[in-house]
PDB file of C-alpha atoms in Angstrom:
ATOM      1  CA  MET A  58      18.473-131.072  36.559  1.00 63.00           C
ATOM      2  CA  PRO A  59      16.379-128.184  38.551  1.00 71.00           C
ATOM      3  CA  ARG A  60      13.166-126.695  37.832  1.00 83.00           C
ATOM      4  CA  ALA A  61      12.372-122.960  38.054  1.00 92.00           C
ATOM      5  CA  VAL A  62       8.717-123.669  38.226  1.00 94.00           C
ATOM      6  CA  THR A  63       7.051-124.382  42.243  1.00 92.00           C
ATOM      7  CA  LEU A  64       3.245-125.774  42.191  1.00 94.00           C
ATOM      8  CA  ILE A  65       1.681-123.545  45.657  1.00 91.00           C
ATOM      9  CA  ARG A  66      -0.915-125.809  46.310  1.00 88.00           C
ATOM     10  CA  SER A  67      -4.036-123.792  49.102  1.00 86.00           C
ATOM     11  CA  ALA A  68      -5.445-125.774  52.094  1.00 84.00           C
ATOM     12  CA  SER A  69      -7.693-122.875  52.358  1.00 88.00           C
ATOM     13  CA  LEU A  70      -9.262-123.538  49.082  1.00 89.00           C
ATOM     14  CA  SER A  71     -11.724-126.384  47.106  1.00 89.00           C
ATOM     15  CA  SER A  72      -9.216-129.020  46.523  1.00 84.00           C
ATOM     16  CA  ALA A  73      -9.159-128.928  42.607  1.00 84.00           C
ATOM     17  CA  GLU A  74      -7.874-131.279  39.252  1.00 83.00           C
ATOM     18  CA  TYR A  75      -4.842-128.763  39.576  1.00 87.00           C
ATOM     19  CA  ALA A  76      -2.285-125.906  41.897  1.00 91.00           C
ATOM     20  CA  TYR A  77      -4.139-122.831  42.533  1.00 92.00           C
ATOM     21  CA  ALA A  78      -0.463-120.769  42.637  1.00 93.00           C
ATOM     22  CA  ALA A  79       2.418-121.130  40.632  1.00 95.00           C
ATOM     23  CA  THR A  80       6.305-119.148  41.433  1.00 94.00           C
ATOM     24  CA  ALA A  81       9.776-118.745  39.489  1.00 95.00           C
ATOM     25  CA  PRO A  82      12.493-117.353  40.975  1.00 93.00           C
ATOM     26  CA  ALA A  83      13.910-114.183  39.541  1.00 93.00           C
ATOM     27  CA  GLU A  84      17.143-115.804  37.743  1.00 93.00           C
ATOM     28  CA  SER A  85      14.384-117.861  35.907  1.00 95.00           C
ATOM     29  CA  ARG A  86      13.916-116.847  32.254  1.00 96.00           C
ATOM     30  CA  LEU A  87       9.993-116.808  31.343  1.00 96.00           C
ATOM     31  CA  ILE A  88       8.600-117.680  27.998  1.00 97.00           C
ATOM     32  CA  PHE A  89       5.348-116.940  26.707  1.00 98.00           C
ATOM     33  CA  LEU A  90       3.933-119.150  23.926  1.00 97.00           C
ATOM     34  CA  ALA A  91       1.184-118.085  21.443  1.00 97.00           C
ATOM     35  CA  GLY A  92      -2.204-120.257  21.902  1.00 97.00           C
ATOM     36  CA  ALA A  93      -1.321-123.377  20.770  1.00 98.00           C
ATOM     37  CA  CYS A  94      -3.818-124.747  18.366  1.00 98.00           C
ATOM     38  CA  PRO A  95      -5.176-128.506  16.901  1.00 98.00           C
ATOM     39  CA  LEU A  96      -3.338-127.246  13.209  1.00 98.00           C
ATOM     40  CA  ASN A  97      -1.512-129.951  10.592  1.00 98.00           C
ATOM     41  CA  GLU A  98       1.553-128.572   9.700  1.00 96.00           C
ATOM     42  CA  ASP A  99       0.343-127.720   6.351  1.00 97.00           C
ATOM     43  CA  GLY A 100      -1.639-125.202   8.354  1.00 96.00           C
ATOM     44  CA  SER A 101      -4.867-127.158   8.467  1.00 98.00           C
ATOM     45  CA  THR A 102      -7.075-127.602  10.873  1.00 98.00           C
ATOM     46  CA  ALA A 103      -6.901-131.483  12.776  1.00 98.00           C
ATOM     47  CA  ALA A 104      -9.824-133.678  13.688  1.00 98.00           C
ATOM     48  CA  ILE A 105     -12.798-131.155  13.180  1.00 98.00           C
ATOM     49  CA  GLY A 106     -15.854-131.772  15.050  1.00 98.00           C
ATOM     50  CA  ASP A 107     -13.374-134.210  17.656  1.00 98.00           C
ATOM     51  CA  VAL A 108     -13.886-132.072  21.119  1.00 98.00           C
ATOM     52  CA  ALA A 109     -10.902-134.732  22.242  1.00 98.00           C
ATOM     53  CA  GLY A 110      -9.525-135.182  18.729  1.00 98.00           C
ATOM     54  CA  GLN A 111      -7.835-131.130  18.574  1.00 98.00           C
ATOM     55  CA  ALA A 112      -7.542-131.012  22.179  1.00 98.00           C
ATOM     56  CA  ALA A 113      -4.300-133.710  21.785  1.00 98.00           C
ATOM     57  CA  LYS A 114      -3.214-132.032  18.398  1.00 98.00           C
ATOM     58  CA  ALA A 115      -2.925-128.152  20.241  1.00 98.00           C
ATOM     59  CA  VAL A 116      -1.307-130.115  23.140  1.00 98.00           C
ATOM     60  CA  GLU A 117       1.526-131.867  20.209  1.00 98.00           C
ATOM     61  CA  ASN A 118       1.946-128.472  18.571  1.00 98.00           C
ATOM     62  CA  LEU A 119       2.406-126.720  22.897  1.00 98.00           C
ATOM     63  CA  ARG A 120       5.073-129.788  23.279  1.00 98.00           C
ATOM     64  CA  THR A 121       7.069-128.595  19.650  1.00 98.00           C
ATOM     65  CA  ALA A 122       6.830-125.091  20.826  1.00 98.00           C
ATOM     66  CA  LEU A 123       7.987-125.735  24.628  1.00 98.00           C
ATOM     67  CA  VAL A 124      11.938-127.892  23.384  1.00 98.00           C
ATOM     68  CA  ASP A 125      11.669-125.225  20.100  1.00 98.00           C
ATOM     69  CA  SER A 126      12.431-122.372  23.506  1.00 97.00           C
ATOM     70  CA  GLY A 127      13.613-125.188  25.308  1.00 95.00           C
ATOM     71  CA  ALA A 128      11.749-126.516  27.970  1.00 97.00           C
ATOM     72  CA  SER A 129       9.005-129.041  28.025  1.00 97.00           C
ATOM     73  CA  LEU A 130       5.127-129.642  30.280  1.00 97.00           C
ATOM     74  CA  HIS A 131       7.095-129.365  33.629  1.00 96.00           C
ATOM     75  CA  ASP A 132       8.497-126.060  33.160  1.00 97.00           C
ATOM     76  CA  VAL A 133       4.930-124.339  32.070  1.00 98.00           C
ATOM     77  CA  ILE A 134       3.810-122.161  35.508  1.00 97.00           C
ATOM     78  CA  SER A 135       0.245-121.784  34.262  1.00 97.00           C
ATOM     79  CA  THR A 136      -2.830-122.354  30.913  1.00 98.00           C
ATOM     80  CA  ARG A 137      -5.400-121.305  28.803  1.00 98.00           C
ATOM     81  CA  VAL A 138      -8.075-124.060  28.180  1.00 98.00           C
ATOM     82  CA  LEU A 139     -10.034-122.182  25.466  1.00 98.00           C
ATOM     83  CA  VAL A 140     -13.328-124.052  24.190  1.00 98.00           C
ATOM     84  CA  ALA A 141     -15.607-122.899  21.192  1.00 98.00           C
ATOM     85  CA  SER A 142     -18.252-124.172  22.392  1.00 98.00           C
ATOM     86  CA  ASP A 143     -21.385-123.442  25.453  1.00 96.00           C
ATOM     87  CA  ARG A 144     -21.448-126.637  25.864  1.00 98.00           C
ATOM     88  CA  GLN A 145     -19.222-127.576  29.608  1.00 97.00           C
ATOM     89  CA  GLU A 146     -19.316-131.419  28.589  1.00 98.00           C
ATOM     90  CA  ASP A 147     -16.750-130.088  25.689  1.00 98.00           C
ATOM     91  CA  LEU A 148     -15.146-128.462  27.929  1.00 98.00           C
ATOM     92  CA  VAL A 149     -14.361-130.777  30.596  1.00 98.00           C
ATOM     93  CA  THR A 150     -13.073-133.300  27.520  1.00 98.00           C
ATOM     94  CA  ALA A 151     -11.084-130.553  25.848  1.00 98.00           C
ATOM     95  CA  TRP A 152      -9.373-130.566  30.034  1.00 98.00           C
ATOM     96  CA  GLU A 153      -8.893-134.184  30.805  1.00 98.00           C
ATOM     97  CA  VAL A 154      -7.239-134.478  28.161  1.00 98.00           C
ATOM     98  CA  VAL A 155      -4.984-131.191  28.919  1.00 98.00           C
ATOM     99  CA  ARG A 156      -4.582-133.026  32.519  1.00 97.00           C
ATOM    100  CA  ASP A 157      -3.640-136.082  31.356  1.00 97.00           C
ATOM    101  CA  ALA A 158      -1.053-134.590  29.282  1.00 98.00           C
ATOM    102  CA  PHE A 159       0.432-132.535  32.188  1.00 97.00           C
ATOM    103  CA  GLY A 160      -0.065-135.678  34.917  1.00 96.00           C
ATOM    104  CA  ASP A 161       1.363-134.179  37.947  1.00 94.00           C
ATOM    105  CA  HIS A 162       2.686-131.205  37.435  1.00 94.00           C
ATOM    106  CA  ASP A 163      -0.676-130.353  37.616  1.00 93.00           C
ATOM    107  CA  VAL A 164      -0.034-126.353  36.919  1.00 95.00           C
ATOM    108  CA  PRO A 165      -2.773-123.328  38.009  1.00 96.00           C
ATOM    109  CA  SER A 166      -5.102-123.245  34.904  1.00 96.00           C
ATOM    110  CA  THR A 167      -8.522-121.520  33.190  1.00 96.00           C
ATOM    111  CA  LEU A 168     -10.727-123.420  31.683  1.00 97.00           C
ATOM    112  CA  MET A 169     -12.506-120.667  29.315  1.00 98.00           C
ATOM    113  CA  GLY A 170     -15.862-121.670  26.448  1.00 98.00           C
ATOM    114  CA  VAL A 171     -15.548-118.847  23.731  1.00 98.00           C
ATOM    115  CA  THR A 172     -18.128-118.623  20.606  1.00 98.00           C
ATOM    116  CA  VAL A 173     -15.285-118.367  18.603  1.00 98.00           C
ATOM    117  CA  LEU A 174     -11.292-119.094  17.382  1.00 98.00           C
ATOM    118  CA  GLY A 175      -9.319-117.676  15.081  1.00 97.00           C
ATOM    119  CA  TYR A 176      -9.122-120.436  12.295  1.00 97.00           C
ATOM    120  CA  ASN A 177     -11.682-122.377  10.676  1.00 96.00           C
ATOM    121  CA  ASP A 178     -13.711-125.591  12.453  1.00 98.00           C
ATOM    122  CA  GLN A 179     -10.773-124.719  15.665  1.00 98.00           C
ATOM    123  CA  LEU A 180     -12.954-126.547  18.895  1.00 98.00           C
ATOM    124  CA  VAL A 181      -9.890-125.837  20.986  1.00 98.00           C
ATOM    125  CA  GLU A 182      -7.230-123.348  21.451  1.00 98.00           C
ATOM    126  CA  ILE A 183      -4.087-123.682  24.548  1.00 98.00           C
ATOM    127  CA  GLU A 184      -2.407-120.683  25.979  1.00 98.00           C
ATOM    128  CA  SER A 185       0.587-121.193  28.232  1.00 98.00           C
ATOM    129  CA  VAL A 186       3.591-119.487  29.983  1.00 98.00           C
ATOM    130  CA  ALA A 187       7.028-121.235  30.997  1.00 97.00           C
ATOM    131  CA  ALA A 188      10.022-120.957  32.965  1.00 97.00           C
ATOM    132  CA  VAL A 189      13.088-122.495  33.235  1.00 97.00           C
ATOM    133  CA  LEU A 190      16.917-121.963  34.878  1.00 94.00           C
ATOM    134  CA  ASP A 191      19.357-121.766  32.360  1.00 86.00           C
ATOM    135  CA  SER A 192      22.581-123.398  33.137  1.00 72.00           C
TER     136      SER A 192
END
């Protein structure tokens, strides 16, 4: 199945664990996803106090939202990973979970430490945009 997303790497910039840019053709359908949160079906926060566990739950919920939109992780064109922490190691922990979930589809991403997120005990949120070619 043809993919809409083309990842762009830059030989002029330092190497990174992600592509520096991505494009989608004009005929693609863009999907703007709300931030994927580490919430269980009952609305409770998963993996309280566990950055990696919350990142994994957020990725799981992101996958579900993508499937419900007719897409998959390989259709994501960019991400923003938010971590409620001022500790760089917490950001790296969350990033490693997200990076591993995306595998070789290493989309342009921003990793940010923030002071607080919207749900009680929430440490991680993943924003994303996807692009698909509908048949």
